[in-house]
Each structure stands twice: as structure tokens, then as C-alpha cells.
């Protein structure tokens, strides 16, 4: 949800969503957030994913999450506007957004999330003997899953392009599940699921660290 990043925040805390940037888009005039940067106190998880997707599309960051400003190509106005926002303090580059910023450290943390997500998906598919193309539907749970721009998940490599059109928002599945458990038949079904559920611990799998590191790129790595 953006928590833990240098300017991250949870949308809706205290009932005041106006202080948190939850979405961005690129226009001919520049980077346009859902609220002005100078009025924002934080960036939510969905805002960060929007921002990364834009920076990747315009070549401001590489797939490895590095600010790619060696050649400042100002012939392309939109990219030039983004490049002008890149600053450097010591050895660290960051994107300046008025009082907010996106640092190299933030990008690394988001890369870790992406790597864990895509590795978990691939590991579950491998355990089931399936390919991503075999899935008829994939469900996104939670607040971020409900509000994230799905194109970002494909642009940044969380999901393979073959699953476009097969993603469905599931909402707050924890709360929905808790409500279902008020019914005795559903509690019995839950007990059945518990008896036949297998715990798959990623860190305990052979070659975990190598596989995890290989997923640290904003692209879906094909086997």
C-alpha cells in the first residue's frame, strides 16, 4: 500500500484521501497526478505502480530499476520533462516531485515486491504442472488489487501478457470469507480445505535465492 517507502502512505487514512496520490498519468504537458504534488502528503501503492509504469515506458528507468539518464534525449518532449525531474544527491539518483520523491531505494523495494509476486505465481504453476496460458481466471484480492490499474501489473512484469483479459477483482476476500464462516456448512467446507491444503514455502525450495534475484526486473521473465 506504499507503507515503508520514503514517501509512501495508505490512501484513506483518517478519511482524507485527498492528501495521498493514488494515480498518475502522462500528458503532453507532463506528469499529472490525481491531486497536485504540492498538496500531497504521500503516494499510495497504486500511485507508485503508476509512476514506475510511466518511467519505464518513457525510458527514464531501465527494466532493472536503474535511472537511465546517461543520454538525456530532449528531442522527445514527454521524456525530456521526466528527465528534468531526475536529481542526484551524493551517489543516489531520485525523481523530484515537489515535496515528494521517488528514490533508487524505493525502486529497489518495489522490485523486491515484484520479484516475490512473479516467483510465487511461477512456483505455484510449476507445482500444479500448468502454464500461465492454462489459467482461465486469476483473482486479485485486497484494496490494492481492487484499485490498481491492471495495465501496470503487465507493464511491470507482475503478470505475463497472456493473462490480459483474464484478471478479475475479488475485493476484500478476508472479510468476505469471515462472513461466509457464519454458516455451518461453510465452516465444514473450510475444515475440509484445511485437511487437504499443502503449504508451499518459497524460501525452502532449492535454488530459491537465485530464482528470486532473477525475477528482480520490471519484466515477466519467460522460462
Tab-separated table of C-alpha atoms in Angstrom:
chain	number	residue	atom	x	y	z
A	1	UNK	CA	0.000	0.000	0.000
A	2	UNK	CA	3.019	2.301	-0.169
A	3	UNK	CA	3.891	1.878	3.507
A	4	UNK	CA	7.635	1.634	4.122
A	5	UNK	CA	8.694	3.685	1.101
A	6	UNK	CA	10.252	7.119	1.527
A	7	UNK	CA	7.028	8.981	0.652
A	8	UNK	CA	4.590	6.101	0.894
A	9	UNK	CA	1.212	6.265	2.563
A	10	UNK	CA	-2.092	4.455	2.817
A	11	UNK	CA	-4.948	6.025	0.883
A	12	UNK	CA	-7.937	6.793	3.029
A	13	UNK	CA	-6.201	7.013	6.411
A	14	UNK	CA	-8.294	9.311	8.591
A	15	UNK	CA	-10.903	9.518	5.852
A	16	UNK	CA	-8.836	12.084	3.931
A	17	UNK	CA	-7.827	10.563	0.617
A	18	UNK	CA	-7.086	13.973	-0.888
A	19	UNK	CA	-3.641	14.016	0.719
A	20	UNK	CA	-2.464	10.778	-0.914
A	21	UNK	CA	-1.599	10.402	-4.600
A	22	UNK	CA	-3.324	7.218	-5.739
A	23	UNK	CA	-2.914	7.531	-9.516
A	24	UNK	CA	-0.855	9.263	-12.186
A	25	UNK	CA	-0.841	9.604	-15.948
A	26	UNK	CA	1.389	11.199	-18.555
A	27	UNK	CA	0.025	14.057	-20.652
A	28	UNK	CA	1.687	16.259	-23.287
A	29	UNK	CA	2.064	18.831	-20.524
A	30	UNK	CA	3.837	16.465	-18.165
A	31	UNK	CA	3.162	14.106	-15.288
A	32	UNK	CA	-0.385	14.518	-13.987
A	33	UNK	CA	-1.344	13.057	-10.573
A	34	UNK	CA	-4.899	12.715	-9.285
A	35	UNK	CA	-4.094	15.633	-6.961
A	36	UNK	CA	-1.298	18.249	-7.296
A	37	UNK	CA	2.067	17.113	-5.966
A	38	UNK	CA	2.370	20.222	-3.808
A	39	UNK	CA	-0.854	19.288	-1.996
A	40	UNK	CA	0.048	15.649	-1.424
A	41	UNK	CA	1.499	14.211	1.765
A	42	UNK	CA	2.214	10.739	0.400
A	43	UNK	CA	1.999	8.295	-2.523
A	44	UNK	CA	-0.051	5.115	-2.262
A	45	UNK	CA	0.921	1.722	-3.639
A	46	UNK	CA	-1.208	2.240	-6.747
A	47	UNK	CA	0.416	5.644	-7.254
A	48	UNK	CA	3.888	4.134	-7.108
A	49	UNK	CA	2.990	1.454	-9.657
A	50	UNK	CA	1.535	4.084	-11.994
A	51	UNK	CA	4.695	6.161	-11.669
A	52	UNK	CA	7.025	3.228	-12.329
A	53	UNK	CA	4.989	2.149	-15.347
A	54	UNK	CA	5.272	5.654	-16.835
A	55	UNK	CA	9.002	5.950	-16.135
A	56	UNK	CA	9.639	2.542	-17.683
A	57	UNK	CA	7.554	3.318	-20.763
A	58	UNK	CA	9.442	6.574	-21.367
A	59	UNK	CA	12.868	5.050	-20.765
A	60	UNK	CA	13.626	7.038	-17.616
A	61	UNK	CA	14.276	3.814	-15.690
A	62	UNK	CA	15.522	0.524	-17.095
A	63	UNK	CA	13.928	-2.873	-16.556
A	64	UNK	CA	16.466	-3.368	-13.776
A	65	UNK	CA	15.082	-0.329	-11.974
A	66	UNK	CA	18.042	1.960	-12.633
A	67	UNK	CA	17.566	5.603	-13.604
A	68	UNK	CA	18.588	5.641	-17.269
A	69	UNK	CA	19.766	9.211	-17.817
A	70	UNK	CA	23.188	8.689	-19.395
A	71	UNK	CA	21.858	10.096	-22.644
A	72	UNK	CA	19.372	12.862	-21.995
A	73	UNK	CA	17.283	12.697	-25.161
A	74	UNK	CA	15.445	16.008	-25.094
A	75	UNK	CA	14.133	15.554	-28.643
A	76	UNK	CA	11.131	13.707	-27.204
A	77	UNK	CA	9.269	16.345	-25.118
A	78	UNK	CA	7.474	13.960	-22.745
A	79	UNK	CA	10.672	12.098	-21.874
A	80	UNK	CA	12.550	15.383	-21.532
A	81	UNK	CA	10.028	16.598	-18.946
A	82	UNK	CA	10.541	13.460	-16.910
A	83	UNK	CA	14.331	13.565	-17.202
A	84	UNK	CA	14.337	17.138	-15.910
A	85	UNK	CA	12.806	15.817	-12.684
A	86	UNK	CA	15.723	13.455	-12.003
A	87	UNK	CA	18.179	14.735	-9.396
A	88	UNK	CA	21.277	13.349	-7.706
A	89	UNK	CA	22.356	13.556	-4.065
A	90	UNK	CA	25.753	12.012	-3.490
A	91	UNK	CA	25.657	8.757	-5.410
A	92	UNK	CA	21.904	8.272	-5.282
A	93	UNK	CA	19.586	9.457	-8.048
A	94	UNK	CA	15.952	10.245	-7.357
A	95	UNK	CA	12.923	11.720	-9.081
A	96	UNK	CA	11.838	15.024	-7.541
A	97	UNK	CA	8.071	15.560	-7.245
A	98	UNK	CA	7.820	18.860	-5.373
A	99	UNK	CA	7.905	17.853	-1.692
A	100	UNK	CA	7.717	14.159	-2.650
A	101	UNK	CA	10.272	11.958	-4.369
A	102	UNK	CA	10.967	8.513	-5.797
A	103	UNK	CA	14.381	7.263	-4.726
A	104	UNK	CA	16.567	4.453	-6.025
A	105	UNK	CA	15.929	2.734	-2.693
A	106	UNK	CA	12.165	2.929	-3.259
A	107	UNK	CA	12.539	1.335	-6.668
A	108	UNK	CA	14.608	-1.492	-5.184
A	109	UNK	CA	11.929	-2.181	-2.569
A	110	UNK	CA	9.248	-2.265	-5.267
A	111	UNK	CA	11.427	-4.608	-7.325
A	112	UNK	CA	11.525	-6.979	-4.346
A	113	UNK	CA	7.730	-6.992	-4.221
A	114	UNK	CA	7.547	-7.661	-7.943
A	115	UNK	CA	10.111	-10.481	-7.685
A	116	UNK	CA	8.236	-12.191	-4.842
A	117	UNK	CA	4.923	-11.869	-6.692
A	118	UNK	CA	6.053	-13.296	-10.027
A	119	UNK	CA	8.170	-16.029	-8.416
A	120	UNK	CA	5.215	-17.130	-6.279
A	121	UNK	CA	2.987	-17.293	-9.354
A	122	UNK	CA	5.529	-19.290	-11.362
A	123	UNK	CA	6.219	-21.643	-8.464
A	124	UNK	CA	2.531	-22.425	-7.957
A	125	UNK	CA	2.091	-23.040	-11.681
A	126	UNK	CA	5.113	-25.360	-11.749
A	127	UNK	CA	3.861	-27.272	-8.708
A	128	UNK	CA	0.497	-27.772	-10.450
A	129	UNK	CA	2.091	-28.704	-13.778
A	130	UNK	CA	0.470	-25.756	-15.544
A	131	UNK	CA	1.479	-22.889	-17.800
A	132	UNK	CA	0.162	-19.357	-17.330
A	133	UNK	CA	-1.820	-19.766	-20.555
A	134	UNK	CA	-3.737	-22.648	-18.930
A	135	UNK	CA	-5.369	-20.315	-16.398
A	136	UNK	CA	-8.904	-19.227	-17.202
A	137	UNK	CA	-9.026	-16.622	-14.461
A	138	UNK	CA	-6.714	-15.004	-11.917
A	139	UNK	CA	-8.172	-13.121	-8.964
A	140	UNK	CA	-6.699	-10.007	-7.350
A	141	UNK	CA	-7.625	-9.639	-3.683
A	142	UNK	CA	-7.268	-6.754	-1.253
A	143	UNK	CA	-7.535	-2.988	-1.590
A	144	UNK	CA	-4.504	-2.645	-3.855
A	145	UNK	CA	-5.766	-5.461	-6.068
A	146	UNK	CA	-9.119	-3.705	-6.303
A	147	UNK	CA	-7.788	-0.261	-7.205
A	148	UNK	CA	-4.550	-0.900	-9.088
A	149	UNK	CA	-4.517	-0.110	-12.789
A	150	UNK	CA	-4.239	-3.639	-14.192
A	151	UNK	CA	-2.129	-2.492	-17.140
A	152	UNK	CA	0.617	-1.635	-14.627
A	153	UNK	CA	0.817	-5.261	-13.498
A	154	UNK	CA	1.544	-6.332	-17.065
A	155	UNK	CA	3.803	-3.375	-17.889
A	156	UNK	CA	5.962	-4.022	-14.812
A	157	UNK	CA	6.113	-7.802	-15.204
A	158	UNK	CA	3.983	-8.900	-12.262
A	159	UNK	CA	1.820	-10.884	-14.685
A	160	UNK	CA	2.510	-12.315	-18.160
A	161	UNK	CA	0.736	-10.701	-21.115
A	162	UNK	CA	-1.049	-13.991	-21.862
A	163	UNK	CA	-3.282	-13.325	-18.844
A	164	UNK	CA	-4.593	-9.990	-20.125
A	165	UNK	CA	-8.384	-10.086	-20.059
A	166	UNK	CA	-8.405	-12.919	-17.517
A	167	UNK	CA	-7.875	-10.859	-14.344
A	168	UNK	CA	-10.826	-10.333	-12.018
A	169	UNK	CA	-11.004	-8.129	-8.933
A	170	UNK	CA	-12.039	-10.086	-5.846
A	171	UNK	CA	-12.111	-7.264	-3.276
A	172	UNK	CA	-11.689	-7.875	0.448
A	173	UNK	CA	-11.643	-11.676	0.409
A	174	UNK	CA	-10.641	-11.925	4.083
A	175	UNK	CA	-13.770	-10.073	5.180
A	176	UNK	CA	-15.968	-11.929	2.692
A	177	UNK	CA	-14.567	-15.236	3.914
A	178	UNK	CA	-15.173	-14.335	7.546
A	179	UNK	CA	-18.807	-13.558	6.745
A	180	UNK	CA	-19.217	-16.910	4.990
A	181	UNK	CA	-17.966	-18.715	8.098
A	182	UNK	CA	-21.108	-17.684	9.956
A	183	UNK	CA	-22.717	-20.580	8.065
A	184	UNK	CA	-22.060	-24.052	9.493
A	185	UNK	CA	-21.875	-25.684	6.053
A	186	UNK	CA	-19.203	-23.192	5.010
A	187	UNK	CA	-17.270	-23.878	8.237
A	188	UNK	CA	-17.364	-27.570	7.419
A	189	UNK	CA	-16.093	-26.831	3.903
A	190	UNK	CA	-13.284	-24.702	5.383
A	191	UNK	CA	-12.265	-27.606	7.625
A	192	UNK	CA	-12.165	-29.839	4.562
A	193	UNK	CA	-9.940	-27.375	2.710
A	194	UNK	CA	-7.616	-27.219	5.708
A	195	UNK	CA	-7.185	-31.006	5.690
A	196	UNK	CA	-6.141	-31.096	2.021
A	197	UNK	CA	-4.168	-27.854	1.763
A	198	UNK	CA	-0.448	-28.040	1.119
A	199	UNK	CA	1.868	-25.326	2.437
A	200	UNK	CA	4.385	-24.306	-0.230
A	201	UNK	CA	7.213	-22.313	1.353
A	202	UNK	CA	9.203	-20.490	-1.310
A	203	UNK	CA	12.378	-19.875	0.752
A	204	UNK	CA	12.654	-23.597	1.447
A	205	UNK	CA	12.733	-24.529	-2.246
A	206	UNK	CA	16.011	-25.442	-3.937
A	207	UNK	CA	17.621	-22.503	-5.718
A	208	UNK	CA	15.219	-20.011	-4.165
A	209	UNK	CA	17.654	-17.098	-3.881
A	210	UNK	CA	18.917	-17.436	-7.451
A	211	UNK	CA	15.369	-17.581	-8.790
A	212	UNK	CA	14.301	-14.636	-6.643
A	213	UNK	CA	17.175	-12.464	-7.847
A	214	UNK	CA	16.469	-13.395	-11.467
A	215	UNK	CA	12.924	-12.029	-11.042
A	216	UNK	CA	14.169	-8.601	-9.922
A	217	UNK	CA	13.385	-6.859	-13.190
A	218	UNK	CA	10.327	-4.985	-14.381
A	219	UNK	CA	9.554	-7.625	-16.987
A	220	UNK	CA	7.935	-11.048	-16.858
A	221	UNK	CA	10.869	-13.415	-17.290
A	222	UNK	CA	9.939	-16.288	-19.567
A	223	UNK	CA	11.410	-19.671	-18.681
